[in-house]
Structure formats: structure tokens, C-alpha cells
Coordinates of C-alpha atoms in Angstrom, one line a residue:
M62 CA 130.9 50.5 83.4
A63 CA 134.2 51.9 83.5
R64 CA 132.6 53.0 79.7
C65 CA 130.0 55.0 81.0
L66 CA 132.0 56.6 83.6
V67 CA 134.3 57.9 80.4
F68 CA 131.1 58.9 78.8
I69 CA 129.6 60.7 80.9
V70 CA 133.6 62.2 81.5
F71 CA 133.7 63.2 78.1
Q72 CA 130.1 64.6 78.1
I73 CA 130.9 67.2 80.7
Y74 CA 134.0 67.9 79.0
C75 CA 132.6 68.7 75.7
L76 CA 130.3 71.2 77.4
I77 CA 131.8 73.0 79.2
S78 CA 134.8 73.3 76.4
T79 CA 132.1 74.8 74.6
V80 CA 131.6 78.1 76.5
G81 CA 135.5 78.1 76.7
L82 CA 136.6 76.9 80.5
P83 CA 138.7 73.6 78.8
L84 CA 139.1 70.7 81.3
E85 CA 141.1 68.3 81.2
P86 CA 139.0 65.1 80.6
A87 CA 142.5 63.3 82.9
E88 CA 141.3 64.9 86.2
L89 CA 137.6 63.5 86.2
L90 CA 138.8 59.6 84.5
Q91 CA 140.8 59.8 87.9
L92 CA 137.4 59.2 89.5
G93 CA 135.9 55.7 90.7
G94 CA 132.3 55.3 90.8
D95 CA 129.8 53.8 88.3
V96 CA 127.3 56.4 86.6
G97 CA 125.0 53.6 85.6
G98 CA 122.0 55.2 83.7
G99 CA 122.8 58.4 84.5
R100 CA 122.2 60.7 81.0
L101 CA 123.7 64.1 80.6
S102 CA 121.3 66.2 78.6
T103 CA 121.5 69.3 76.3
D104 CA 118.1 69.5 75.3
P105 CA 116.7 72.5 74.8
A106 CA 113.7 72.0 76.5
D107 CA 114.8 69.5 79.4
V108 CA 117.8 73.4 79.9
L109 CA 114.4 75.5 79.5
E110 CA 112.8 73.7 82.0
A111 CA 115.3 73.1 84.6
S112 CA 116.1 76.9 84.5
R113 CA 112.6 78.7 85.4
D114 CA 110.7 77.4 88.8
F115 CA 107.1 78.2 90.4
G116 CA 108.3 81.8 91.4
G117 CA 108.2 82.6 87.7
F118 CA 110.7 85.5 88.1
T119 CA 114.6 84.6 88.1
R120 CA 115.5 82.6 85.5
G121 CA 119.0 80.9 84.5
E122 CA 120.0 78.5 82.2
P123 CA 122.3 75.9 83.5
L124 CA 124.7 73.5 81.1
A125 CA 123.3 71.0 80.9
V126 CA 120.9 69.2 82.8
Y127 CA 121.7 65.3 84.6
H128 CA 119.1 62.4 84.8
P129 CA 120.0 59.8 87.4
S130 CA 119.1 56.1 87.7
G131 CA 120.1 56.4 91.2
A132 CA 122.2 57.9 93.8
G133 CA 125.2 56.0 92.9
D134 CA 125.1 57.9 89.2
V135 CA 124.0 61.3 91.6
A136 CA 127.2 61.1 93.4
A137 CA 129.7 60.4 90.5
L138 CA 128.5 63.8 88.8
V139 CA 129.3 64.7 92.1
R140 CA 132.3 63.8 92.4
A141 CA 133.0 64.2 88.7
A142 CA 132.7 68.4 89.4
Y143 CA 134.6 68.4 93.0
G144 CA 137.6 66.5 91.5
S145 CA 137.7 68.7 88.8
A146 CA 140.0 72.1 88.3
R147 CA 136.8 74.1 87.0
D148 CA 134.1 75.6 88.8
I149 CA 131.3 73.2 88.2
R150 CA 128.4 73.7 90.3
V151 CA 125.3 71.4 91.1
S152 CA 122.0 72.2 92.0
A153 CA 119.2 69.2 92.4
R154 CA 116.3 69.6 91.4
G155 CA 112.2 68.3 92.3
H156 CA 109.4 69.4 91.2
G157 CA 110.7 72.8 90.6
H158 CA 108.5 74.5 93.1
S159 CA 111.8 77.5 94.6
I160 CA 109.8 80.8 94.7
S161 CA 113.3 82.5 93.8
G162 CA 115.8 80.4 92.2
Q163 CA 117.0 78.6 94.8
A164 CA 117.1 75.3 92.5
Q165 CA 118.6 77.4 89.7
V166 CA 122.4 77.2 88.3
A167 CA 123.7 79.5 85.5
G168 CA 126.1 77.3 83.4
G169 CA 126.7 74.5 85.8
V170 CA 124.4 70.8 85.9
V171 CA 120.9 70.6 87.4
V172 CA 120.3 66.9 88.6
D173 CA 116.7 66.6 87.5
M174 CA 115.5 64.3 90.8
S175 CA 112.1 63.7 89.6
R176 CA 113.2 60.9 87.4
G177 CA 111.7 62.4 84.2
G178 CA 107.7 61.3 86.2
K179 CA 109.4 57.2 85.8
A180 CA 107.6 55.3 89.0
P181 CA 110.6 54.4 90.9
S182 CA 111.4 50.6 92.6
R183 CA 110.0 51.6 96.0
A184 CA 110.5 49.6 99.8
L185 CA 107.5 48.6 101.5
P186 CA 106.7 50.0 104.6
V187 CA 108.2 48.9 107.6
Y188 CA 107.6 48.1 111.3
S189 CA 110.1 48.6 113.1
P190 CA 109.5 47.4 117.1
E191 CA 112.6 50.0 118.6
L192 CA 111.1 52.8 116.8
G193 CA 108.2 52.1 118.1
G194 CA 106.3 52.2 114.5
H195 CA 106.5 52.2 110.9
Y196 CA 108.5 53.5 108.3
V197 CA 108.8 53.3 104.8
D198 CA 112.3 54.8 102.8
V199 CA 111.3 56.8 99.4
W200 CA 114.1 58.2 96.7
G201 CA 114.8 62.6 97.9
G202 CA 112.9 63.0 94.7
E203 CA 109.6 61.0 95.2
L204 CA 106.4 64.1 95.5
W205 CA 104.2 63.6 99.1
I206 CA 101.2 62.8 97.0
D207 CA 103.1 59.6 95.4
V208 CA 104.1 58.2 98.8
L209 CA 101.6 59.2 100.4
N210 CA 99.0 56.7 97.8
W211 CA 101.9 54.1 98.0
T212 CA 101.7 54.0 101.8
L213 CA 98.0 53.8 101.9
S214 CA 97.6 50.8 99.0
H215 CA 99.7 49.1 101.1
G216 CA 99.3 48.8 105.1
G217 CA 97.2 52.1 105.2
L218 CA 99.3 54.1 107.0
A219 CA 100.5 58.0 106.3
P220 CA 103.6 60.0 107.0
R221 CA 102.7 61.6 110.6
S222 CA 103.6 65.5 108.6
W223 CA 102.7 67.1 105.7
T224 CA 102.6 70.4 103.6
D225 CA 99.7 72.1 102.1
Y226 CA 100.5 71.2 98.6
L227 CA 101.7 67.4 98.1
Y228 CA 102.9 68.0 94.6
L229 CA 106.4 69.0 96.8
S230 CA 109.6 66.6 96.2
V231 CA 110.9 65.2 99.6
G232 CA 114.1 66.6 99.7
G233 CA 112.7 70.0 98.9
T234 CA 110.9 70.1 101.2
L235 CA 113.3 68.2 104.0
S236 CA 115.6 70.9 103.1
N237 CA 113.7 73.7 104.0
A238 CA 111.5 72.4 107.0
G239 CA 107.8 70.7 105.2
I240 CA 105.2 72.3 107.7
S241 CA 101.0 72.2 107.5
G242 CA 98.7 72.5 109.8
Q243 CA 99.8 69.0 111.8
A244 CA 103.3 70.9 112.7
F245 CA 101.7 72.2 116.3
H246 CA 101.2 68.6 117.2
H247 CA 103.4 66.4 115.8
G248 CA 106.4 69.4 114.3
P249 CA 107.6 69.4 110.3
Q250 CA 108.6 67.0 108.1
I251 CA 112.3 67.4 109.4
S252 CA 111.2 66.3 112.5
N253 CA 109.5 63.1 111.6
V254 CA 112.6 61.6 109.3
Y255 CA 114.7 59.0 111.2
E256 CA 117.8 58.0 108.3
L257 CA 118.4 59.5 105.4
D258 CA 121.4 59.4 102.8
V259 CA 123.0 61.9 101.1
V260 CA 125.5 62.4 98.6
T261 CA 127.9 65.8 99.7
G262 CA 129.6 68.1 98.1
K263 CA 132.6 66.0 97.8
G264 CA 130.7 63.4 95.8
E265 CA 130.5 60.4 99.0
A266 CA 127.0 59.1 99.4
V267 CA 126.1 59.2 103.5
T268 CA 124.1 57.7 105.3
C269 CA 123.0 59.6 108.6
S270 CA 121.4 59.6 111.8
E271 CA 120.8 60.8 114.8
A272 CA 122.9 57.7 116.4
K273 CA 125.2 58.0 113.0
N274 CA 127.3 60.7 110.7
P275 CA 124.5 63.8 112.9
E276 CA 125.8 66.4 112.4
L277 CA 125.5 65.8 108.6
F278 CA 122.1 64.4 109.3
F279 CA 120.8 67.6 111.5
G280 CA 123.0 69.6 109.0
A281 CA 121.0 68.5 105.7
L282 CA 117.8 68.5 107.5
G283 CA 116.6 72.4 106.8
G284 CA 119.7 73.2 105.2
L285 CA 118.9 74.4 102.2
G286 CA 120.6 72.1 100.1
Q287 CA 123.9 73.1 101.2
L288 CA 125.7 69.8 102.9
G289 CA 124.2 68.0 100.1
I290 CA 121.5 66.5 98.1
I291 CA 119.6 64.0 99.9
T292 CA 118.5 60.6 98.0
R293 CA 116.9 58.9 100.4
A294 CA 114.5 59.6 103.5
R295 CA 112.8 57.0 105.7
I296 CA 109.9 58.4 106.6
A297 CA 107.2 58.0 110.3
L298 CA 104.7 56.9 108.8
E299 CA 101.1 56.4 111.5
P300 CA 97.4 54.6 110.6
A301 CA 95.7 56.7 108.4
P302 CA 92.4 57.9 109.0
R303 CA 89.5 57.3 106.7
K304 CA 87.3 60.8 107.0
V305 CA 88.3 64.3 107.8
R306 CA 85.2 66.7 109.7
W307 CA 86.7 70.1 108.1
I308 CA 85.8 73.1 109.8
R309 CA 85.6 76.8 109.8
A310 CA 85.0 79.8 112.0
L311 CA 85.1 83.5 111.9
Y312 CA 86.6 86.5 113.7
S313 CA 86.7 89.9 113.3
N314 CA 88.4 90.2 116.7
F315 CA 92.7 89.2 116.2
T316 CA 93.1 88.6 119.4
E317 CA 90.3 86.7 119.7
F318 CA 91.5 84.8 116.7
T319 CA 95.2 84.3 117.9
A320 CA 94.2 83.3 121.5
D321 CA 92.0 80.9 120.1
Q322 CA 94.9 78.9 117.9
E323 CA 97.0 79.2 120.5
R324 CA 95.1 77.3 123.4
L325 CA 93.9 75.0 120.6
I326 CA 97.9 74.2 119.7
S327 CA 98.3 73.8 123.7
Q328 CA 96.1 71.3 124.1
S329 CA 98.8 68.8 122.2
Q330 CA 100.3 68.2 125.7
H331 CA 97.6 69.4 128.1
G332 CA 93.9 68.3 126.4
G333 CA 93.7 64.9 127.7
G334 CA 93.4 63.7 124.4
R335 CA 90.4 65.8 123.1
R336 CA 92.3 67.7 120.4
F337 CA 92.0 69.1 116.9
D338 CA 94.0 67.0 114.4
Y339 CA 95.3 70.5 112.3
V340 CA 95.0 74.3 113.2
E341 CA 95.6 76.4 110.9
G342 CA 94.3 80.0 109.6
F343 CA 93.9 82.5 107.2
V344 CA 93.1 86.7 106.9
V345 CA 90.6 87.6 104.2
A346 CA 89.0 91.0 103.1
A347 CA 85.2 90.8 104.6
E348 CA 84.2 91.6 100.6
G349 CA 86.9 89.3 99.6
L350 CA 85.5 86.6 101.9
I351 CA 83.8 83.8 99.4
N352 CA 85.3 84.1 96.4
N353 CA 89.1 84.1 97.3
W354 CA 90.8 80.9 96.3
R355 CA 90.1 78.5 99.1
S356 CA 86.4 79.4 98.4
S357 CA 86.1 76.0 96.8
F358 CA 85.7 74.5 101.1
F359 CA 82.0 75.5 100.7
S360 CA 80.2 73.5 98.8
P361 CA 76.2 73.6 97.0
Q362 CA 75.0 70.9 99.8
N363 CA 77.0 73.7 102.2
P364 CA 75.5 76.9 101.7
V365 CA 77.5 79.8 102.9
K366 CA 75.3 82.0 104.9
L367 CA 77.1 85.4 107.0
S368 CA 73.9 87.8 107.3
S369 CA 75.8 88.6 110.7
L370 CA 78.4 89.6 109.3
K371 CA 76.8 92.1 106.4
H372 CA 77.2 95.5 107.6
H373 CA 81.5 94.3 109.0
T374 CA 83.8 95.5 106.4
G375 CA 87.5 95.3 107.2
V376 CA 89.3 92.3 108.1
L377 CA 88.6 89.3 108.8
Y378 CA 90.1 85.9 110.2
C379 CA 89.4 82.4 109.1
L380 CA 90.2 79.6 111.9
E381 CA 89.9 76.1 109.9
V382 CA 90.4 73.1 112.0
T383 CA 90.7 69.3 111.3
K384 CA 89.0 66.6 113.4
N385 CA 90.0 63.0 111.5
Y386 CA 88.1 59.7 112.6
D387 CA 87.3 56.1 111.2
D388 CA 84.8 53.7 111.4
S389 CA 85.5 53.0 114.8
T390 CA 84.9 56.9 116.1
A391 CA 82.4 58.2 113.8
A392 CA 79.4 58.0 116.2
T393 CA 81.6 60.1 118.6
V394 CA 82.9 63.0 116.0
D395 CA 79.9 65.3 117.1
Q396 CA 80.2 65.1 119.9
E397 CA 84.1 65.1 120.0
V398 CA 84.3 68.9 117.5
D399 CA 81.1 70.6 120.0
A400 CA 83.3 70.3 122.2
L401 CA 86.5 71.9 121.3
L402 CA 84.2 74.5 119.8
G403 CA 82.8 75.5 122.8
D404 CA 85.7 77.1 124.4
L405 CA 86.2 79.1 121.1
N406 CA 85.3 83.0 121.1
F407 CA 84.7 82.6 117.1
L408 CA 81.6 85.4 115.3
P409 CA 78.4 83.4 116.5
G410 CA 76.8 81.9 113.5
T411 CA 80.1 81.8 111.3
V412 CA 81.2 77.8 111.5
F413 CA 80.9 76.2 108.7
T414 CA 81.7 72.4 107.7
T415 CA 82.0 69.8 105.9
D416 CA 83.4 66.1 105.6
L417 CA 85.8 64.7 102.9
A418 CA 88.4 61.3 102.8
Y419 CA 91.5 61.9 104.2
V420 CA 93.2 62.3 100.8
D421 CA 91.1 64.4 99.7
F422 CA 91.8 66.9 102.6
L423 CA 95.6 66.5 101.9
D424 CA 95.4 67.1 98.4
R425 CA 92.8 70.1 98.6
V426 CA 94.9 72.5 97.2
H427 CA 95.9 70.2 94.1
T428 CA 91.9 70.9 93.3
A429 CA 92.4 74.5 93.8
E430 CA 95.5 74.1 91.9
L431 CA 93.3 72.2 89.0
K432 CA 90.6 75.6 88.4
L433 CA 93.4 78.0 88.6
R434 CA 95.2 75.9 85.9
G435 CA 92.1 75.8 84.0
K436 CA 92.0 80.0 84.0
G437 CA 95.1 80.0 83.0
M438 CA 96.3 81.8 86.5
W439 CA 98.3 79.1 87.6
E440 CA 101.8 79.4 85.7
V441 CA 102.3 83.0 86.8
P442 CA 105.0 85.1 88.8
H443 CA 104.2 84.3 92.5
P444 CA 106.2 86.0 94.9
W445 CA 105.5 84.3 97.6
L446 CA 107.0 85.7 100.7
N447 CA 106.7 83.5 104.4
L448 CA 108.0 84.4 107.8
F449 CA 108.0 83.2 111.4
V450 CA 107.0 85.8 114.0
P451 CA 107.4 85.3 117.1
A452 CA 104.0 85.0 119.4
S453 CA 104.7 87.9 121.5
R454 CA 104.8 90.4 118.7
I455 CA 102.1 88.9 116.1
A456 CA 99.8 91.6 117.4
D457 CA 102.3 94.2 116.4
F458 CA 102.7 92.6 113.1
D459 CA 98.9 92.2 112.6
R460 CA 98.1 96.7 113.2
G461 CA 101.5 97.4 110.8
V462 CA 100.7 94.8 108.4
F463 CA 97.1 93.2 108.0
R464 CA 96.2 96.7 108.9
G465 CA 98.8 98.8 107.9
I466 CA 100.6 97.9 104.6
L467 CA 98.1 95.8 103.3
G468 CA 95.1 98.3 104.1
S469 CA 92.6 95.7 105.1
R470 CA 93.1 94.8 101.0
T471 CA 94.4 90.6 101.1
S472 CA 93.6 90.3 97.1
G473 CA 95.9 88.1 95.2
G474 CA 95.9 84.9 96.9
P475 CA 95.9 83.3 100.5
I476 CA 97.8 84.6 103.6
L477 CA 98.1 82.3 105.8
I478 CA 98.5 82.4 109.8
Y479 CA 99.3 80.0 112.2
P480 CA 101.3 78.9 115.2
M481 CA 103.4 76.2 115.8
N482 CA 105.1 74.7 119.2
K483 CA 108.6 75.6 118.9
H484 CA 109.5 71.9 121.4
K485 CA 108.8 70.4 118.2
W486 CA 111.4 71.4 116.4
D487 CA 114.6 69.7 116.8
P488 CA 117.7 72.3 117.6
R489 CA 120.2 70.4 115.9
S490 CA 119.0 70.5 112.5
S491 CA 120.0 73.9 110.1
V492 CA 116.2 75.4 110.3
V493 CA 116.5 79.4 111.5
T494 CA 112.8 79.5 114.3
P495 CA 112.5 82.6 116.3
D496 CA 113.1 82.1 120.2
E497 CA 110.0 81.9 121.3
E498 CA 108.5 78.7 122.6
V499 CA 104.6 80.0 120.6
F500 CA 105.0 81.6 116.7
Y501 CA 103.0 81.9 113.7
L502 CA 103.5 81.5 110.3
V503 CA 102.1 84.1 108.2
A504 CA 103.0 83.2 104.4
F505 CA 101.8 85.8 102.2
L506 CA 100.8 83.1 98.9
R507 CA 100.2 85.9 96.4
S508 CA 100.3 85.3 92.3
A509 CA 100.6 88.4 90.0
L510 CA 98.0 88.7 87.6
P511 CA 99.2 87.3 83.9
G512 CA 101.1 89.5 81.4
A513 CA 101.2 92.5 84.2
P514 CA 104.4 93.2 85.1
Q515 CA 103.4 96.2 87.5
S516 CA 101.2 93.6 89.9
L517 CA 104.5 91.7 90.0
E518 CA 106.7 94.7 90.8
A519 CA 103.3 95.8 93.3
L520 CA 103.1 92.8 95.1
A521 CA 107.5 92.9 95.3
R522 CA 107.5 96.0 96.1
Q523 CA 104.8 95.5 98.9
N524 CA 107.0 92.3 100.1
R525 CA 110.0 94.6 100.8
E526 CA 108.1 97.2 103.0
I527 CA 107.0 94.6 104.9
L528 CA 110.2 93.4 105.7
D529 CA 111.0 96.6 106.0
F530 CA 108.4 97.1 108.9
C531 CA 109.8 94.2 110.6
A532 CA 113.1 94.8 110.8
E533 CA 112.2 98.5 112.4
A534 CA 109.8 97.8 114.4
G535 CA 112.2 94.7 116.2
I536 CA 109.6 92.4 114.8
G537 CA 112.2 89.7 115.5
A538 CA 110.7 87.8 112.6
R539 CA 112.3 85.2 110.3
Q540 CA 112.3 84.1 106.3
Y541 CA 111.3 80.3 106.2
L542 CA 111.7 80.2 102.4
P543 CA 114.2 82.1 102.7
N544 CA 115.3 84.9 100.2
H545 CA 118.3 86.8 101.0
K546 CA 120.5 89.2 98.4
S547 CA 123.7 89.4 100.8
Q548 CA 126.2 87.4 102.7
P549 CA 126.0 89.7 106.0
E550 CA 122.1 89.0 105.1
W551 CA 122.1 85.5 105.5
E552 CA 124.2 85.2 108.4
A553 CA 121.7 88.3 110.1
H554 CA 119.2 85.5 109.2
F555 CA 121.4 82.8 111.4
G556 CA 122.4 84.4 114.0
E557 CA 126.3 85.1 115.3
E558 CA 126.1 80.9 116.6
R559 CA 124.3 79.4 114.7
W560 CA 125.9 80.8 111.3
A561 CA 129.8 79.8 112.6
R562 CA 127.8 76.5 112.9
F563 CA 126.2 76.1 109.8
A564 CA 129.2 77.3 108.1
G565 CA 131.9 75.4 109.6
L566 CA 129.7 72.8 107.9
K567 CA 129.8 74.2 104.8
A568 CA 133.4 74.3 104.7
Q569 CA 133.1 70.7 106.1
F570 CA 130.8 69.0 103.5
D571 CA 130.9 71.1 100.5
P572 CA 134.3 72.7 100.7
R573 CA 134.1 74.1 97.4
A574 CA 130.4 75.8 97.7
M575 CA 129.0 74.0 94.4
L576 CA 126.4 72.9 95.6
A577 CA 122.7 74.7 95.8
T578 CA 124.5 78.4 94.6
G579 CA 120.8 79.4 93.4
Q580 CA 120.5 79.8 97.4
G581 CA 122.7 82.9 97.7
I582 CA 124.3 82.2 100.5
F583 CA 127.9 81.0 100.4
P584 CA 129.9 82.7 97.2
P585 CA 132.0 79.7 96.1
P586 CA 135.6 80.3 96.7
A587 CA 137.8 81.4 94.3
L588 CA 139.0 79.6 90.7
L589 CA 142.0 77.6 91.4
S590 CA 145.2 79.2 90.2
D591 CA 146.0 76.8 87.3
F592 CA 142.0 78.3 85.8

């Protein structure tokens, strides 16, 4: 194994020397450890893939791509970079679903956590009497869809909290938050993790949890990759239902729409066990209802009849909820759903339902992805904007953005809007949310037209208008999957107290500021004097 370490050191030496940054191999040879089966690649295809992301409008070409076979490889690489007298930057990449180059590292080394699509050796789900439930240990680069399929096939279990899209890496979503319509009840994915293995910016492999190394544990959750690379996560599981009743209802009155959403998420605490299992919503122009990307919900067996809206123009709001059930509860699901819908104020005649397998519901966005790929509409720029908006200002946001800046036009992709309960988010994590018990995700998940730079420019300009409106109106919104351009903007994003804490953790766990530099949060310190 020592020969492997010498070889990887020699590779890095050769790479850096070729771009005019002479590196003393002795600096890296002083490191201990074992790189195992890791492979450093300069293959043009690897470099090209690592230089781009889902956003499609930011490029950062790395010097090389590192393919680790396990956590020990990741630690050895980071130790090599940390111990070098040179500015070697390292960034982990999962499925490449970042929007603005967050996982890119121009001139550095990208760690490909996907393992090249090879199935990792997986741990079986475990029942813990102490935790009162099951968990599973998974590799940080594992996709959530693979975690789901694995746990379902071993005990009929599933993670409790989800993202809408399952082809994302575990480490990637945990470095942000991981949210979907279950978050009002279970909290985000970062609230459903018992333990992590993290490779810090010093190359130290650290196991952490609420009880063990809690500063790193909570700092890494929602930490945007700044404190370390997540190589393992212990995920909370629950018995998976077999079926889902998927329901949509339309509103023309925004106040009634948000009041009903907030009523539904409050039933998580006060509903006496009677609640929906998922609560989301989206904004759509009346004339675009059938043609928006989520219309795959409607099937030939479930025709859409919107005669009550034939004279309606402008913006509509769609409530989207689900009720899980299995064979033992199938006989009562109709009654439960009717009771839950009975208190709501949607437009008469606009309730649409469909039943499908639990897995098919969770993987619904992938179904839409395949359709978009077939039309050449997936590999296009995605200038997404995600905001957390306090509930007290959501009506102002509607007036200023949906009915103002957008002018009742919602083309280009879905605009999601749904509330969450802040007490389900652990305040010790690094993620930033508004200072209110209820806040909304508003997600502008829009795509530019292929081959049309002006389309991307228009959407980017509109995103800036939305952010400017929020700032000028004092909305108090916070970016989710944040993309700020300067350190003062990042300081404002975190707020004085949280910024001081986060910067302190950065200095402790990544003192050379060499990890995840694509986020643009911490500029690397000045290069060593002997550079």
C-alpha cells in the first residue's frame, strides 16, 4: 500500500508541475495513510464532466478527478493537499446536480464520490432499541434512489424524509438540507441523520453525532461542504407504505391557499394522528395548467375537467397532498381523505386524485426527467432560485413577485411553494432559515430554452429582480442552495452570530480553506511564503 501512496503523490506532483506550480514530493511523502484503490485521472472525459453541473452556465475545469474506492482514499488525498506547501483545492462531487458551480474547483482536484456507477458494498438496515427504530449506513456518494431500493428490498423500509428528486447524492443533500413535502412532519433530511463520517480539511477521518464530536456533526449538516466531505451517513428509516393517494386541488385566492397549507402542516402537532403525509403546492398560470411539467399527474383514466375555470385568467395555486396507505388501511383511506379535505377552501370541482405505488410517487420527478430528455429539454441551463420566505410576508411576496415581477406568467418550469415548521429543524445545524416558526420554500425551478442565450439572460435577470424586491421590501427571505457573490453577502446571509460560529468552525476543520471553494464563501488564505 505504501507504493500506492508514492504513486498518487507522484501523480499530483506531475500534474501541478505541468501548470507551473512546482511541488516538492517530499512534502506529500511525509504523510502517512493508505490510498488503497483510489485513482487520479486526467482523462479529458473525466475532466469535462467534473467541470460542469446541472445549472449548465458555470464551468470550472479541474486539474484532475480523483476516484476513491472508500473513505480512506478520500482522507489520504485531502491529507496530501493539506500538507502541501501549495494551494491544492479539493471539492467533492456527487451526481453533479449543483446549480452555480458549487462542486467545481478550477485548477484543483474533484473527488468523484459516485464511484463510477459501481455498486458499493452496502450495510444492511439495523434495528436500534436505543433509537427506537431502524437505520442504515450509506456511502456519501450513494444516490437516494439506490438507498430507497436497497432498504425496501431488505425489510420493506425507507428513509423518512426526502427530496423531490431522488437522483441526488446523500452527501450532497445533507450538505444543504434535503427537503420535500414530508419536511413539515419529519423535518428535512438533515434532521433524520444519526451519525456521519466526515473527512475534514485536514484530512482527518472523524465519526461524529449529536453525542460525539457534535460541533462537526451539526456544522457539516447544511454546511455546504465547507467543513469536510461526508463519506458515510447513518439514515433514519421507517416501514414503507405500499400505496399513495395523490391529490391536487386548485385555488384562485392566495390567502385561502396559504391558510389551508398552514392548517395542514399544523395537524402534524394537533391533528390527533389525522394528517396528510406530504404537503406541497405550486403556482401556475390558468392557461398553462394542463401544459406545465407536472401535468403527468393527470392520466387518460383521470381526465381533467376544468369547466369551473373557463373564465378564469391570471395566477392559480395548486395544493398537492398525499395520504399513504397499505393493505390494512386501504378500506379507510377514502374516509380519511374526505375528512381532511372537508375543511379546505379550494375551488369547487377542482380536486383530482390518483393512486400509485409509494416508490412511483417518490420517483415521480425522474419520470418527468425522462420525458424532458426525450424532447432535448433536460441538458439545458437551469438558473434556479430557491428561497425561504417567512410566513408573515408570504402575501407580500405573492403581490410583488407572482402578480408583480412575473406578471401572472409562470412559463419556463415549475414554481413550488409550500410551508414548513421551523421546530423540525435543529438550530445547531449550519443551514439558515427565517426567524419564524412557519416559513415557505418558494422554488423557481425554471429552464432556459436550448440554444437561446437570451432566454437564460432573461431568467437570470428576473431572478435578480426577485432578490432585489425581497431586499428592498424587507421580506426577510433567505436563499436555500445559496449562491452569493462575495463574502459580505455570505455574512449577511448567515447573520452576525451564525457567521461568527460558521467561520470559527471553518478555521477549526478546514484552516486552509481548501474544500468546496466553488461555493465562494471563504477565500483561501494567502499562499505560503515559500510558494
